[in-house]
Short mmCIF file of C-alpha atoms in Angstrom, two decimals:
data_model
loop_
_atom_site.label_atom_id
_atom_site.label_comp_id
_atom_site.label_asym_id
_atom_site.label_seq_id
_atom_site.Cartn_x
_atom_site.Cartn_y
_atom_site.Cartn_z
CA MET A 97 0.00 0.05 -0.02
CA SER A 98 2.96 2.40 0.84
CA SER A 99 4.34 2.25 -2.66
CA GLN A 100 0.80 2.94 -3.92
CA VAL A 101 0.61 6.06 -1.93
CA TRP A 102 3.91 7.27 -2.96
CA GLU A 103 2.91 6.73 -6.48
CA PHE A 104 -0.52 8.46 -5.94
CA ILE A 105 1.67 11.45 -4.35
CA SER A 106 4.32 11.45 -7.14
CA GLU A 107 1.47 11.78 -9.94
CA ARG A 108 -0.16 14.66 -8.28
CA ARG A 109 2.67 16.61 -6.54
CA ALA A 110 1.75 20.08 -8.09
CA SER A 111 -2.09 19.60 -7.19
CA LEU A 112 -1.32 18.22 -3.94
CA ALA A 113 1.13 21.03 -3.13
CA PHE A 114 -1.32 23.89 -4.18
CA ASP A 115 -4.20 22.40 -1.94
CA ALA A 116 -1.84 21.94 1.03
CA TYR A 117 -1.13 25.75 0.51
CA GLN A 118 -4.63 26.35 0.32
CA HIS A 119 -5.42 24.62 3.57
CA ALA A 120 -2.63 26.28 5.57
CA SER A 121 -3.49 29.76 4.02
CA LEU A 122 -7.26 29.15 5.20
CA VAL A 123 -6.69 28.12 8.27
CA LEU A 124 -3.88 30.67 9.13
CA GLN A 125 -5.79 33.67 7.68
CA CYS A 126 -8.89 32.52 9.61
CA VAL A 127 -6.84 32.17 12.99
CA LEU A 128 -5.51 35.66 12.40
CA LEU A 129 -9.00 37.00 11.89
CA ALA A 130 -10.10 35.10 14.98
CA THR A 131 -7.25 36.28 16.98
CA ILE A 132 -8.07 39.92 16.27
CA ILE A 133 -11.85 39.48 16.95
CA ALA A 134 -11.13 37.46 20.36
CA VAL A 135 -8.83 40.01 21.63
CA VAL A 136 -10.99 43.04 20.98
CA VAL A 137 -14.18 41.21 22.52
CA ALA A 138 -11.98 40.07 25.54
CA ALA A 139 -10.73 43.72 26.12
CA LEU A 140 -14.44 44.81 26.10
CA ILE A 141 -15.43 42.17 28.41
CA THR A 142 -12.80 43.21 30.85
CA ARG A 143 -14.24 46.60 31.04
CA ALA A 144 -17.73 45.21 31.59
CA ARG A 145 -17.37 41.98 33.61
CA GLN A 146 -21.07 41.34 33.45
CA LEU A 147 -20.57 40.25 29.96
CA GLU A 148 -18.08 37.61 30.76
CA PRO A 149 -20.77 34.88 31.72
CA VAL A 150 -22.63 35.60 28.32
CA ALA A 151 -19.14 35.22 26.58
CA ASN A 152 -18.49 32.02 28.14
CA ALA A 153 -21.85 30.67 27.33
CA VAL A 154 -21.59 31.71 23.68
CA SER A 155 -18.16 29.86 23.55
CA ALA A 156 -19.43 26.79 25.31
CA ILE A 157 -22.35 26.61 23.01
CA GLY A 158 -20.13 27.26 19.80
CA LEU A 159 -17.68 24.37 20.82
CA THR A 160 -20.21 22.00 21.51
CA MET A 161 -22.12 22.73 17.85
CA PRO A 162 -21.13 20.26 15.29
CA SER A 163 -19.22 21.71 12.54
CA LEU A 164 -21.35 20.09 9.73
CA ALA A 165 -24.37 21.39 11.51
CA LEU A 166 -22.93 24.96 11.45
CA ILE A 167 -22.04 24.64 7.81
CA GLY A 168 -25.44 23.27 6.95
CA LEU A 169 -26.77 26.48 8.44
CA LEU A 170 -24.63 28.70 6.51
CA ILE A 171 -25.32 27.15 3.06
CA PRO A 172 -28.54 28.95 2.36
CA LEU A 173 -26.82 32.15 3.61
CA SER A 174 -23.51 32.11 1.76
CA GLY A 175 -23.80 29.26 -0.56
CA LEU A 176 -20.78 26.87 -1.44
CA GLY A 177 -17.25 27.74 -1.59
CA THR A 178 -14.70 29.62 0.28
CA THR A 179 -16.94 32.08 1.93
CA THR A 180 -18.92 29.57 3.97
CA ALA A 181 -15.48 27.84 4.75
CA VAL A 182 -14.00 31.14 6.02
CA ILE A 183 -17.01 31.76 8.09
CA ALA A 184 -17.00 28.19 9.84
CA VAL A 185 -13.33 28.07 10.39
CA THR A 186 -13.23 31.67 11.88
CA PHE A 187 -16.33 30.75 14.03
CA TYR A 188 -14.53 27.96 15.67
CA ALA A 189 -11.27 29.57 15.86
CA VAL A 190 -12.39 32.33 17.93
CA MET A 191 -13.59 30.22 20.98
CA PRO A 192 -10.64 29.02 22.39
CA ILE A 193 -8.76 32.11 21.93
CA LEU A 194 -11.48 34.16 23.50
CA ARG A 195 -11.63 32.18 26.54
CA ASN A 196 -7.93 32.34 26.98
CA ALA A 197 -7.84 36.12 26.22
CA VAL A 198 -10.35 36.65 28.94
CA VAL A 199 -8.49 34.71 31.59
CA GLY A 200 -5.18 36.41 30.60
CA PHE A 201 -6.55 39.98 30.76
CA ALA A 202 -8.09 39.09 34.17
CA GLN A 203 -4.59 37.90 35.40
CA VAL A 204 -2.83 41.21 34.64
CA ASP A 205 -1.91 42.96 38.11
CA ALA A 206 -4.45 45.72 38.68
CA THR A 207 -1.63 47.64 40.36
CA LEU A 208 0.08 47.94 37.01
CA LEU A 209 -2.96 49.18 35.15
CA GLU A 210 -3.47 51.75 37.88
CA SER A 211 0.20 52.97 37.90
CA ALA A 212 -0.43 53.18 33.91
CA ARG A 213 -3.47 55.47 34.30
CA GLY A 214 -1.58 57.42 37.05
CA MET A 215 1.06 57.98 34.43
CA GLY A 216 -1.44 59.20 31.89
CA MET A 217 -1.65 56.31 29.51
CA SER A 218 -4.76 56.08 27.47
CA GLU A 219 -6.84 52.91 27.43
CA LEU A 220 -5.51 51.92 24.04
CA ARG A 221 -1.84 52.28 25.16
CA THR A 222 -2.60 50.52 28.32
CA LEU A 223 -3.97 47.84 26.33
CA THR A 224 -1.03 47.43 23.72
CA ARG A 225 1.71 48.33 26.15
CA ILE A 226 0.87 46.55 29.32
CA ARG A 227 -2.41 44.32 29.07
CA LEU A 228 -1.71 42.50 25.83
CA PRO A 229 1.94 41.93 26.47
CA LEU A 230 1.41 40.16 29.80
CA ALA A 231 -1.52 38.19 28.59
CA TRP A 232 0.09 37.19 25.30
CA PRO A 233 1.48 33.69 26.69
CA VAL A 234 -1.99 32.72 27.56
CA ILE A 235 -3.52 34.26 24.48
CA LEU A 236 -1.17 32.27 22.29
CA ALA A 237 -1.83 28.97 24.07
CA GLY A 238 -5.39 29.56 22.92
CA VAL A 239 -4.18 30.37 19.41
CA ARG A 240 -2.24 27.19 19.22
CA ILE A 241 -5.37 25.21 20.25
CA SER A 242 -7.38 27.00 17.92
CA THR A 243 -5.03 26.48 14.95
CA GLN A 244 -5.15 22.69 15.66
CA MET A 245 -8.80 22.54 15.86
CA SER A 246 -9.25 24.76 12.81
CA MET A 247 -7.41 22.17 10.64
CA GLY A 248 -10.05 19.67 11.27
CA VAL A 249 -12.85 22.34 10.69
CA ALA A 250 -11.26 23.28 7.47
CA ALA A 251 -11.12 19.76 6.24
CA ILE A 252 -14.92 19.34 7.05
CA ALA A 253 -15.31 22.66 4.93
CA ALA A 254 -14.50 20.75 1.87
CA TYR A 255 -17.99 19.27 2.19
CA VAL A 256 -19.15 22.72 0.83
CA ILE A 257 -16.21 22.79 -1.92
CA GLY A 258 -14.13 24.81 0.41
CA PRO A 259 -10.36 24.89 -0.41
CA GLY A 260 -7.83 22.59 1.26
CA MET A 261 -6.81 18.90 1.74
CA GLY A 262 -10.36 17.82 3.10
CA LYS A 263 -11.46 17.18 -0.58
CA TYR A 264 -9.15 14.14 -0.77
CA ILE A 265 -10.81 12.69 2.54
CA PHE A 266 -14.41 13.14 1.10
CA THR A 267 -13.27 11.80 -2.23
CA GLY A 268 -11.86 8.82 -0.52
CA LEU A 269 -15.05 8.21 1.54
CA ALA A 270 -17.28 8.83 -1.56
CA THR A 271 -15.38 6.30 -3.64
CA ASP A 272 -14.82 3.74 -1.06
CA GLY A 273 -13.77 0.56 -2.80
CA GLY A 274 -12.39 2.41 -5.82
CA ALA A 275 -9.03 2.39 -7.16
CA ASN A 276 -7.58 5.27 -5.27
CA SER A 277 -10.29 5.51 -2.51
CA VAL A 278 -7.60 4.65 0.21
CA ASN A 279 -4.92 6.72 -1.31
CA ASN A 280 -7.24 9.95 -1.25
CA ALA A 281 -7.99 9.38 2.47
CA VAL A 282 -4.51 8.74 3.50
CA VAL A 283 -3.02 11.48 1.68
CA GLY A 284 -5.58 13.72 2.97
CA THR A 285 -5.34 12.72 6.58
CA PHE A 286 -1.62 12.66 6.81
CA GLY A 287 -1.29 16.10 4.82
CA ILE A 288 -3.35 17.92 7.35
CA VAL A 289 -1.53 16.28 10.19
CA LEU A 290 1.87 17.42 8.69
CA ILE A 291 0.34 20.82 7.97
CA ALA A 292 -0.72 21.15 11.66
CA LEU A 293 2.60 20.15 13.11
CA LEU A 294 4.32 22.63 11.01
CA ALA A 295 1.83 25.40 12.21
CA ASP A 296 2.42 24.62 15.63
CA GLY A 297 6.09 24.82 15.32
CA LEU A 298 5.75 28.18 13.67
CA LEU A 299 3.65 29.35 16.59
CA LEU A 300 6.21 27.82 19.16
CA LEU A 301 8.94 29.78 17.21
CA LEU A 302 6.41 32.99 17.27
CA GLY A 303 6.17 32.54 21.17
CA ARG A 304 10.03 32.33 21.63
CA LEU A 305 10.37 35.71 19.62
CA THR A 306 7.30 37.57 21.03
CA ILE A 307 7.10 36.63 24.62
CA SER A 308 9.26 38.56 26.85
CA LYS A 309 12.01 36.62 28.79
CA GLY A 310 10.83 37.86 31.98
CA ILE A 311 7.38 36.07 31.72
CA ARG A 312 8.21 33.36 29.63
CA ALA A 313 7.18 30.12 31.52
#
């Protein structure tokens, strides 16, 4: 079987490389968008603590909703293709980052924030210069979890003709018993695993570059 898989890969090198790039690009762009959304929402929540239970409830509901169910709900609104895939992946990507961002911001020493206000720093400068750097290790942990989860959601998004490696898995399942059914499923699955490992390694490197040595665990 291994020789058949390698032959399958060799015959489709260009298309596999392009689909792997599209899969990685979809996930990384959605996670970046989700990080921005989650940080902004978490910053608002820390200003109005009564919103925290609501955010936790929405996050819990979102994480328990099957991705295929969400995609099914989106099809009448955004149709088939990349738009639906982006919405679905971003929706699930926000959840773990939001939770970690709320926790990270809550752990920032209130004395530091009071000192910043006493020095005349605006809310935006306090957020970007103090709160975000100190909360970043916790937020980045959420980003790593979100990225790994989004790899699987992006694969399922192939159900609506989304870009990426998921189409090989769906093709393998749809052609069960066919000549290349196993090859498609194996290549799609292991391709996503390799992309996920590479992405996690890059995020670890990002952490080494962006987290101050004074707060690095």
